[in-house]
XYZ file of C-alpha atoms in Angstrom:
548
model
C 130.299 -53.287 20.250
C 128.830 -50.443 18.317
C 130.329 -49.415 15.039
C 132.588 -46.498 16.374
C 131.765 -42.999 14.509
C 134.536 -40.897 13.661
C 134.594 -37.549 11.720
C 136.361 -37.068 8.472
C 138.796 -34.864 6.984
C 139.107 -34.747 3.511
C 142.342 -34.029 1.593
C 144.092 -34.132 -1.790
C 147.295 -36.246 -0.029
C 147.432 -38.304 3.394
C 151.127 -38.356 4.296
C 152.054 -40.605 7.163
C 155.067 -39.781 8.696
C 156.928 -36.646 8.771
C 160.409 -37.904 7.815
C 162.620 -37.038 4.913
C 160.340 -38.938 2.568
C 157.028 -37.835 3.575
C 158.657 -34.019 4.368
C 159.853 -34.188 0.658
C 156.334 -35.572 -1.122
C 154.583 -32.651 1.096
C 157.125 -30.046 -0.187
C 156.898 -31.121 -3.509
C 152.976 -31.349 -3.609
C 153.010 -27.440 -2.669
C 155.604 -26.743 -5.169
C 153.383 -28.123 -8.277
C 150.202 -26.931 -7.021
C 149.459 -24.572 -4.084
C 145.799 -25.328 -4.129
C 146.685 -28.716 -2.941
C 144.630 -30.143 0.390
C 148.184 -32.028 1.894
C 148.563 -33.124 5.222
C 151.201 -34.612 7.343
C 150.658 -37.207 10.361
C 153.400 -37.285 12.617
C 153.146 -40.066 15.703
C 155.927 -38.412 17.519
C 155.630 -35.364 20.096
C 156.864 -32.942 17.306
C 158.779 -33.073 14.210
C 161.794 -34.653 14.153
C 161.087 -36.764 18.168
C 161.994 -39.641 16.443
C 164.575 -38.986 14.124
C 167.514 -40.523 15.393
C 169.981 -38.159 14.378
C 173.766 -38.365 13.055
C 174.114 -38.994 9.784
C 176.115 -38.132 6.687
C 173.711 -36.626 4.022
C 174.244 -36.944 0.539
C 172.757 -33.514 -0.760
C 171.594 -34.498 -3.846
C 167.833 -35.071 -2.617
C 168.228 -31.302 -1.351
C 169.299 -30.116 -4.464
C 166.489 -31.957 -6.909
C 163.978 -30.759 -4.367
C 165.133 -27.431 -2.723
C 167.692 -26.246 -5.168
C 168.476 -23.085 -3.131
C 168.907 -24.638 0.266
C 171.996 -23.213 1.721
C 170.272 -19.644 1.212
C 167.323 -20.883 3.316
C 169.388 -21.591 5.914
C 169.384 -25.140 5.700
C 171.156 -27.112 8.759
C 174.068 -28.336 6.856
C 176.915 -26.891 8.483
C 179.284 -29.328 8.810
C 181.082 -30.771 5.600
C 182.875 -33.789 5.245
C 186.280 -33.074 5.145
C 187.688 -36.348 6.252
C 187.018 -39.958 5.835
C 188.607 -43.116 7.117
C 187.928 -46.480 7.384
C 189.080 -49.078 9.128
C 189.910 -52.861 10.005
C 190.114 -53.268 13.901
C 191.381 -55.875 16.254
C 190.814 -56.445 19.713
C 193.784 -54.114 20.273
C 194.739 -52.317 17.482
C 193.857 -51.411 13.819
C 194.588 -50.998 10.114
C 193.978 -48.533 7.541
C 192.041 -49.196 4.799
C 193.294 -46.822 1.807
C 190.833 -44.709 0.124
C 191.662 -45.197 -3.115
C 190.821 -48.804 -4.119
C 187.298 -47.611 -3.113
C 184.521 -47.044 -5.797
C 183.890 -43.121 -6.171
C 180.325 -43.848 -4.791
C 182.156 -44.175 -1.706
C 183.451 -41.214 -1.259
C 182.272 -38.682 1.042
C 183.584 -35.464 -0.468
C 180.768 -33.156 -0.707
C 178.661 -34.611 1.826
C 177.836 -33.083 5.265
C 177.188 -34.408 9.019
C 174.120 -33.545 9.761
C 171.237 -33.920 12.866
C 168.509 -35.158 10.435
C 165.929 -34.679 13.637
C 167.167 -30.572 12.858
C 167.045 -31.364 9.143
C 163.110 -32.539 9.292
C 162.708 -29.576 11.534
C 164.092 -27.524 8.632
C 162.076 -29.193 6.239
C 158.526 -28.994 7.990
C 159.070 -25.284 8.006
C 159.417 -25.142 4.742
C 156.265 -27.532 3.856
C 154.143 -25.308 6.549
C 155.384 -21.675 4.978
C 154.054 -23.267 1.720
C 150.217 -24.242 2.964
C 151.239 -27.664 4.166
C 149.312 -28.965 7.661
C 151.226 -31.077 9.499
C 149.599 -32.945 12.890
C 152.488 -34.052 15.335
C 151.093 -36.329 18.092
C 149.165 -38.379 15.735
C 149.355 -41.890 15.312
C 148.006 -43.533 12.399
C 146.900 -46.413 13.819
C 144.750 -47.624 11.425
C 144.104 -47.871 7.426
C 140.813 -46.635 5.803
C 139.551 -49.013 2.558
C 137.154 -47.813 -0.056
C 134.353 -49.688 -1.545
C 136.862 -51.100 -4.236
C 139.756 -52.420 -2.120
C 141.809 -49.080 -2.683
C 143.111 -47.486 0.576
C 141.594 -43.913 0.984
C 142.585 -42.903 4.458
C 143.825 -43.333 7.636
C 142.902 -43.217 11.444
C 144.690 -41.334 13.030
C 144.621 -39.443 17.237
C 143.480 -42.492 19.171
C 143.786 -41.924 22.602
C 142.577 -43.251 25.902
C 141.885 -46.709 25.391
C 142.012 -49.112 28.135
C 144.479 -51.424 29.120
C 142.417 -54.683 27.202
C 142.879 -52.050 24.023
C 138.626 -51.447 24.248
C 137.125 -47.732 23.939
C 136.383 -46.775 27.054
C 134.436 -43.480 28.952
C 137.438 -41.883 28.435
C 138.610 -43.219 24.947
C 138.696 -40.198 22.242
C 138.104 -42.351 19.228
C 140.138 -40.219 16.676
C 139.114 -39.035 13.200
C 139.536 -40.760 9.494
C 141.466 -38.412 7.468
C 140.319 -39.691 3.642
C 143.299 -38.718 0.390
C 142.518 -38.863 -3.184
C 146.175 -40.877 -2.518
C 148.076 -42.146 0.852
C 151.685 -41.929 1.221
C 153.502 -44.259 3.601
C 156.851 -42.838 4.843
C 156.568 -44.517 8.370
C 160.282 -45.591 8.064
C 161.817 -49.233 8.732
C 159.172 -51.795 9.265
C 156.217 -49.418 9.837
C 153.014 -50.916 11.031
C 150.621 -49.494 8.341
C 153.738 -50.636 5.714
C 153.420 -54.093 6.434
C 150.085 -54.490 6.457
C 149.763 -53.051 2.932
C 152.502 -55.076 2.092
C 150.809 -58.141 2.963
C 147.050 -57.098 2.365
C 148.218 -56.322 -1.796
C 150.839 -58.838 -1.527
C 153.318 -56.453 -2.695
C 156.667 -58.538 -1.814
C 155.573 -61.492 -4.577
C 158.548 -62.443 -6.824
C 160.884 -60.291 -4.369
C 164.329 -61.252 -2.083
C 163.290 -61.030 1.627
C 164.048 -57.311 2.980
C 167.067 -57.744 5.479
C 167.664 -55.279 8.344
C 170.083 -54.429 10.919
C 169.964 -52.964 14.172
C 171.565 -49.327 14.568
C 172.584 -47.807 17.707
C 174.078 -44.478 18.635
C 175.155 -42.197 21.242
C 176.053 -38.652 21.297
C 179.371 -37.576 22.848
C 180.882 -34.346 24.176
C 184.211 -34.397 23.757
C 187.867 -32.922 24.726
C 187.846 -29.823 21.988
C 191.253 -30.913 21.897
C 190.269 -34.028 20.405
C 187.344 -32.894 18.119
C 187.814 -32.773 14.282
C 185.004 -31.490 12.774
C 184.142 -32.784 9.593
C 185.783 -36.482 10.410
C 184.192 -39.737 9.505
C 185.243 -43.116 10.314
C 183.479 -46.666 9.559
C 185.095 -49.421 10.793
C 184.962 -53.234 10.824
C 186.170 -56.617 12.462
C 186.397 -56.559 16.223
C 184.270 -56.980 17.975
C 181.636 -59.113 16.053
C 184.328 -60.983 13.919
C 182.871 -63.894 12.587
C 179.943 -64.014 15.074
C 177.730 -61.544 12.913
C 178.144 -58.517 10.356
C 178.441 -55.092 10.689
C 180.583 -52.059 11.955
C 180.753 -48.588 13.624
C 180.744 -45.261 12.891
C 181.682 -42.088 13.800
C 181.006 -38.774 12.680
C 182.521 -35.351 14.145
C 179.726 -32.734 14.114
C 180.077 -28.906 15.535
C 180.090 -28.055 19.214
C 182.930 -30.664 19.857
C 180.048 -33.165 19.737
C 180.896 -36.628 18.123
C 178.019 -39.210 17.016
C 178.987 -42.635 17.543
C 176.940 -45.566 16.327
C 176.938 -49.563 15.774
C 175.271 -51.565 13.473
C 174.673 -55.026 13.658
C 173.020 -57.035 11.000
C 170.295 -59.065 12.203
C 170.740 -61.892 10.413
C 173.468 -63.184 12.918
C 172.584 -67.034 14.018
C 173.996 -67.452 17.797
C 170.953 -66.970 19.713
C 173.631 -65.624 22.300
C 174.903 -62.562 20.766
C 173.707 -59.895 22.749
C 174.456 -56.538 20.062
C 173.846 -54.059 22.782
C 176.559 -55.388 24.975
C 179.114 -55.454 21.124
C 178.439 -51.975 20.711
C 179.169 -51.131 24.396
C 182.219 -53.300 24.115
C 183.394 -51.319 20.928
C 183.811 -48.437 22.795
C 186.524 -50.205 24.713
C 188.935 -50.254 21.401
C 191.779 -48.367 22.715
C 191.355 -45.993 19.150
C 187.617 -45.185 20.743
C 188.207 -45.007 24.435
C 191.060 -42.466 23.588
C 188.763 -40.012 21.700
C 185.580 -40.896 23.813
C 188.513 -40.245 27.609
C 187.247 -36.856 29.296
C 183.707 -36.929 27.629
C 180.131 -37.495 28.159
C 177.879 -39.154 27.022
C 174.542 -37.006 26.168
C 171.778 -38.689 24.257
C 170.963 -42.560 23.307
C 168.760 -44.442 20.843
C 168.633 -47.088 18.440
C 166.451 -48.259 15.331
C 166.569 -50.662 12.770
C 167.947 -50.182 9.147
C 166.834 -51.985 6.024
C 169.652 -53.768 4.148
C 168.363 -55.659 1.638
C 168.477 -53.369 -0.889
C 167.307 -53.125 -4.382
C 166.263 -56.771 -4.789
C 164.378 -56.535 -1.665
C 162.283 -53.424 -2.663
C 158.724 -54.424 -2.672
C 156.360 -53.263 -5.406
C 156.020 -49.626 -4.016
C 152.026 -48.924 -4.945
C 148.590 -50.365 -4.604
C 144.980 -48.528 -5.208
C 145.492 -45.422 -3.439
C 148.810 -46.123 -1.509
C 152.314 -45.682 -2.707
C 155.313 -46.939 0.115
C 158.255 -44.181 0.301
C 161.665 -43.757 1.752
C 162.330 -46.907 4.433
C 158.579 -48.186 4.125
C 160.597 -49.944 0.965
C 163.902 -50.342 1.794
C 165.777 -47.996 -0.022
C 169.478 -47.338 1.901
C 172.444 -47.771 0.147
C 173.902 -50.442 2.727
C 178.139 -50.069 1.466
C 177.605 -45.993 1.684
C 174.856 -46.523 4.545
C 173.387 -43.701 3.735
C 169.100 -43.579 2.850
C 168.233 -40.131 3.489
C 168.998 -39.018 0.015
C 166.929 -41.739 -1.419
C 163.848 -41.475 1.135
C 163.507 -37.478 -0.127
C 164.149 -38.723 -3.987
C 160.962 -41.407 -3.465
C 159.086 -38.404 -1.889
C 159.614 -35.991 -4.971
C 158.901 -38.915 -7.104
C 155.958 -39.664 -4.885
C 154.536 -36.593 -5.189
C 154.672 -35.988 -8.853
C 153.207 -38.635 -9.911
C 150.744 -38.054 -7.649
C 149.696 -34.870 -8.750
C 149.745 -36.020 -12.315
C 147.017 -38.402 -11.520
C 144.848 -35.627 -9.673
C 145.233 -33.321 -12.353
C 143.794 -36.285 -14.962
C 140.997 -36.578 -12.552
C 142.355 -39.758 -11.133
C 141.998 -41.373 -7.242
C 142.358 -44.274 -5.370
C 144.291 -46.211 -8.387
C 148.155 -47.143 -8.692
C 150.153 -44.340 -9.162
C 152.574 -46.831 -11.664
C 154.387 -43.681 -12.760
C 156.163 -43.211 -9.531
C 157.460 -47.208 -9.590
C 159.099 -46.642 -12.771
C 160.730 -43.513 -11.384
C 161.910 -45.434 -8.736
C 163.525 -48.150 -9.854
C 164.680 -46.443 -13.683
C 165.498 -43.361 -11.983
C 168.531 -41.655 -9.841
C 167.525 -44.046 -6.398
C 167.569 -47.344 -8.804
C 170.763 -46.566 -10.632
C 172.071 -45.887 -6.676
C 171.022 -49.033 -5.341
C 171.714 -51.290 -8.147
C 175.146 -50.740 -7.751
C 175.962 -52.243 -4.564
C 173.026 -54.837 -4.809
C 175.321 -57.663 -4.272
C 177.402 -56.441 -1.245
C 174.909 -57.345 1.310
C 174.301 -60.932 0.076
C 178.357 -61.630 -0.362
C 178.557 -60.765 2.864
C 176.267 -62.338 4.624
C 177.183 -65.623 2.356
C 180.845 -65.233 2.705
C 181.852 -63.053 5.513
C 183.605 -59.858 5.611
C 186.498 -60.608 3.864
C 184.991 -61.689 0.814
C 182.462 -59.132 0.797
C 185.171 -56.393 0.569
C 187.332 -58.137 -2.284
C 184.364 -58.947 -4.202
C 182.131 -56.702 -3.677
C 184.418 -53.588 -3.731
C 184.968 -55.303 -7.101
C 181.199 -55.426 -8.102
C 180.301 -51.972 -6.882
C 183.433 -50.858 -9.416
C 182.258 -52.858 -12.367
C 178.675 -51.808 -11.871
C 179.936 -48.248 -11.723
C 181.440 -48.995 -15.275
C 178.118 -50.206 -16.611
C 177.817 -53.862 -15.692
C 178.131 -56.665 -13.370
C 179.812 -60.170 -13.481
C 177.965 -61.803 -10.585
C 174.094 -60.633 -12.088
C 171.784 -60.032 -9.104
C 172.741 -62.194 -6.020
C 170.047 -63.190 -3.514
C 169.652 -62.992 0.277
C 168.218 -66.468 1.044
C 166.439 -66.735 4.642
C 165.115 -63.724 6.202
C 166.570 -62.644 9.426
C 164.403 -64.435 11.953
C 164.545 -67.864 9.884
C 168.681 -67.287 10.308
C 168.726 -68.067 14.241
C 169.664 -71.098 14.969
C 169.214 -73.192 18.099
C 171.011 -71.930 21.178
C 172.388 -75.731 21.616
C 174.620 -75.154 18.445
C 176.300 -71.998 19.830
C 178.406 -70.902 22.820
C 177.217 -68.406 25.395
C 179.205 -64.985 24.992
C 180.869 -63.701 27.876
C 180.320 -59.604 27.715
C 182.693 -57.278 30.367
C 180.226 -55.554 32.891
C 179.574 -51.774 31.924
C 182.314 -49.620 33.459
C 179.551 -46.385 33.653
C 181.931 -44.411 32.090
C 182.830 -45.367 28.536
C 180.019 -48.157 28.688
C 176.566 -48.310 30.113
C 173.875 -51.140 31.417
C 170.890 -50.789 28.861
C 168.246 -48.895 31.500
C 170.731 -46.076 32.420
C 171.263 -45.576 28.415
C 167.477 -45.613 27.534
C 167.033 -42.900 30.078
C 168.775 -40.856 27.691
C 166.426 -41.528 24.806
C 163.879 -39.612 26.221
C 161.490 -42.224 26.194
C 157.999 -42.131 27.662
C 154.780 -43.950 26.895
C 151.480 -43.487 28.982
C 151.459 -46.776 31.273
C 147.465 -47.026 31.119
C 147.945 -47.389 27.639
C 147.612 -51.267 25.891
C 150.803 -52.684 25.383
C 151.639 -51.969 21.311
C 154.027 -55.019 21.615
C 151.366 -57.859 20.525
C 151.869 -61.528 20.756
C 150.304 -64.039 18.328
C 150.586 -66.314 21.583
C 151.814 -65.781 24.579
C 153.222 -69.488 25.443
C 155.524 -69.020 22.646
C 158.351 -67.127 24.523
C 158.650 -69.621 27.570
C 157.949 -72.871 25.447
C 159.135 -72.477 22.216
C 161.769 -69.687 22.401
C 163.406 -70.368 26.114
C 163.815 -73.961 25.385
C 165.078 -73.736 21.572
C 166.801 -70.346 21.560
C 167.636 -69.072 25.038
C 164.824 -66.744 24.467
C 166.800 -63.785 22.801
C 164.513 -61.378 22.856
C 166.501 -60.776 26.667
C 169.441 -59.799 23.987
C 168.442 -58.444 21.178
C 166.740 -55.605 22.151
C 168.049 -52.326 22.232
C 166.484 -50.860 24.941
C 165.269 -53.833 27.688
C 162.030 -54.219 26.612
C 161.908 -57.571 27.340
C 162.841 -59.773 30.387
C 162.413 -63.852 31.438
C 161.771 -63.504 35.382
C 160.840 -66.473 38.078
C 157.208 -66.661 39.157
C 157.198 -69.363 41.760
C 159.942 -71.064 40.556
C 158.313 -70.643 36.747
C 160.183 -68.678 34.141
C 157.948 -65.741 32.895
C 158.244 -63.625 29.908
C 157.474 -59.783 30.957
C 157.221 -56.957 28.472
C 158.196 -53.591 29.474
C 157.126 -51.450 27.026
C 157.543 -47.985 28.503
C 161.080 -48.754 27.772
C 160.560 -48.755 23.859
C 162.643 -46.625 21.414
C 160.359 -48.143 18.550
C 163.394 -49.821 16.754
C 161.138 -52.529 15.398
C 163.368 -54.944 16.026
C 161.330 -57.507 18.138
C 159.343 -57.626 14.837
C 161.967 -58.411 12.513
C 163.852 -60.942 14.903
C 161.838 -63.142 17.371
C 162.767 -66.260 15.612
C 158.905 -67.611 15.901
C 157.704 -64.573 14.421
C 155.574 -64.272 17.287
C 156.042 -60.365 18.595
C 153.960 -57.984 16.148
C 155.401 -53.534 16.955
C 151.717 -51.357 16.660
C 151.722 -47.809 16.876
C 151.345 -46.268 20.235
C 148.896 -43.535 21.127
C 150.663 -39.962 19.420
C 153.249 -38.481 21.118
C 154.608 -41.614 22.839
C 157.967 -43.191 22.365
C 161.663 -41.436 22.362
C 161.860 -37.955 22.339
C 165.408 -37.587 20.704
C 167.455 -33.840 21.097
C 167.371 -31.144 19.194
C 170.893 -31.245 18.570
């Protein structure tokens, strides 16, 4: 085939993604220097379309970067006001006081916030300061210069056939060039990886560790509602079969965000973390609040837990990872936002730094030691070690110990160093013959739901003439390797029913739905033979998550 032409756009920064990080390095571009080319690529439908929001936002990322945000109107409206956290069993629960708890822990001055609404915010900000920013535009490929640097990106692909060849109809997209390239794709992003790999940016580095987060919005009784109320909780009803907990945040408009988070580093082939979060709601403390109410809105993504060890080396020639690209939440507060618009400030000074020194294409080394000597490293190295305790020692341990860690660290030092994680999250399956099948309750369609019924409330849409973006490295691998060996979990452990084993003729077939995709990433972080690769859709594809 031809070399395919494309036209180019030339600009001072390429940002990909338009997420707190990449909002925050656009802002802050403007800020130093208003005669700055910036763009902003955006593969969802508009700002903020795949944002899963419900969070609780640490403001300090506002502050350094918008310091008079509440005048601007800001969509912080709800602060914290109450936080609680607790141990559950299968029927009841205990209170875990709040003050054992390292100060980081505590929510006072935060706010619950739609960070979908917050980007939203943000991008009107960036635009009223010259910023472009393209929604609908997958970057779908990287753009090298002669020297090995990365100086662009492809971006508006569309029509391609169903093989993934340009067609009659194919529009082949345009290469948008940057003296420098930010990465703020979020967890796992497709262009991440490869640079990650390509400059082999991970060397010396813990594996990065994820888990799988999934949410629904509620309308509730008003008589119930307590706005400003968080709650994390723990225990039932993973218990020992994997880590993680819940959440649940009261927002205005008697809405309530409740999530799940499962680490994925769980080892029963079996465990099926849709089905535990849909059994949570069961807990007779959740089915109370949740009685009367609806359920409006679904999704689910994955969340990087590996922390500060796990950070790769953030820049190459011309690229420089921000936000969730590197793995920068704070797993014990799980909170990232903060961080991802800290890396984009940091980003984006050091980038303009360089450009005003007459510098391109080369590592922007100022904004690693920002990083990691800065406000997001002196965040993350204090709970470095929770993750790893618990995933070596279980839950009980990991809140003894590491409450105890995160408190000396907050003092200055640490008696257990820098703990590693061991096996990434894939190599931690284990054989379905060394585990017992888990028997899940059927969805009652009122406090629970089947998985197709919730994705319908993600908003999710993908053109079905479109190439699959779920690739496999070979396709025998999920009916001989991963049926025989591990049950095939794929069936489980995604969040949306992406993928199926059906009989062909009395043959088991693996089928991949991919219309059904809420772009959690979490085929690519789990598939125990590291066979299933997530690519970027055409623009505009995927969930479409409410403004809310």
């Amino acid at each position: 085939m031809a070399e395919i032409e494309r036209e180019a756009m030339e600009y001072d920064v390429v940002i990909v993604g338009a997420g707190p990080a990449g909002l925050s390095a656009a802002i802050r571009l403007k800020q130093l220097d208003a005669d700055l080319n910036v763009v902003v690529l955006e593969k969802g439908s508009e700002v903020g379309a795949h944002i899963l929001s419900g969070a609780v936002l640490d403001p300090c990322g506002l502050d350094a970067l918008i310091p008079d945000w509440k005048e601007k109107g800001a969509p912080l409206n709800v602060p914290v006001h109450e936080d609680n956290f607790y141990m559950l069993g299968e029927a009841g629960k205990i209170r875990i006081p709040n003050f054992p708890m390292p100060p980081l822990m505590n929510n006072h001055g935060n706010y619950i916030v739609s960070m979908g609404n917050v980007c939203r915010w943000m991008a009107e900000q960036a635009e009223e300061l010259g910023v472009e920013i393209f929604p609908g535009m997958a970057c779908s490929e990287l753009v090298y210069g002669e020297n090995g640097e990365v100086k662009g990106v492809v971006a508006g692909v569309f029509g391609l056939e169903p093989d993934g060849s340009y067609g009659p109809g194919t529009e082949p997209g345009m290469e948008l060039h940057g003296k420098y390239v930010f990465l703020s794709e979020g967890v796992r992003g497709s262009l991440s990886k490869e640079v990650i790999a390509k400059y082999d940016l991970s060397a010396g580095k813990e594996p990065q560790k994820y888990g799988v987060g999934m949410k629904e919005i509620w309308e509730i009784d008003p008589a119930k509602h307590k706005e400003g109320s968080v709650t994390h909780t723990m225990g039932w009803p993973l218990g020992s079969n994997a880590g993680g907990g819940s959440f649940i945040y009261h927002l205005e408009n008697n809405q309530v965000y409740v999530g799940f988070v499962v680490h994925l580093n769980y080892k029963n082939p079996h465990l099926y973390p849709y089905m535990e979060f849909q059994r949570f709601k069961h807990h007779p403390m959740v089915a109370e609040l949740l009685k009367g109410g609806k359920r409006v809105a679904y999704g689910a993504r994955a969340i990087t837990e590996g922390g500060y060890q796990s950070m790769p080396k953030l820049v190459a020639p011309g690229v420089a990872l921000l936000g969730c690209s590197a793995g920068m939440v704070n797993v014990p507060r799980i909170k990232g936002n903060h961080n991802a618009m800290l890396s984009g400030k940091a980003a984006a000074e050091a980038a303009y730094d360089a450009i005003k020194a007459g510098r391109s294409g080369d590592e922007l080394t100022a904004y690693e030691v920002d990083v990691r000597d800065g406000a997001i490293g002196s965040d993350l190295k204090k709970v470095r070690n929770v993750k790893p305790l618990w995933s070596k020692y279980g839950l009980t341990a990991s809140l003894v110990l590491g409450g105890m860690d995160m408190w000396t660290n907050t003092l200055g030092f640490s008696l257990l160093g820098t703990l590693g994680h061991g096996k990434n999250d894939a190599e931690s399956t284990e054989e379905a013959s060394k585990h017992q099948p888990i028997d899940y309750p059927k969805p009652d369609g009122t406090l629970s739901f089947d998985r197709l019924t919730n994705v319908s409330f993600a908003m999710t849409n993908h053109e079905e003439s479109q190439p699959c973006h779920l690739k496999l490295a070979d396709p025998e691998i999920p009916v001989k390797v991963n049926l025989p060996k591990f049950d095939e979990p794929a069936q489980r452990y995604c969040p949306a029913g992406v993928y199926e084993m059906v009989e062909n003729d009395g043959e088991p077939q693996f089928v991949i739905n991919f219309q059904n995709c809420v772009h959690c990433k979490t085929c690519d972080i789990k598939d125990p033979s590291q066979n299933i690769t997530w690519t970027t859709p055409q623009g505009g594809d995927g969930p479409n998550y409410p403004n809310m």
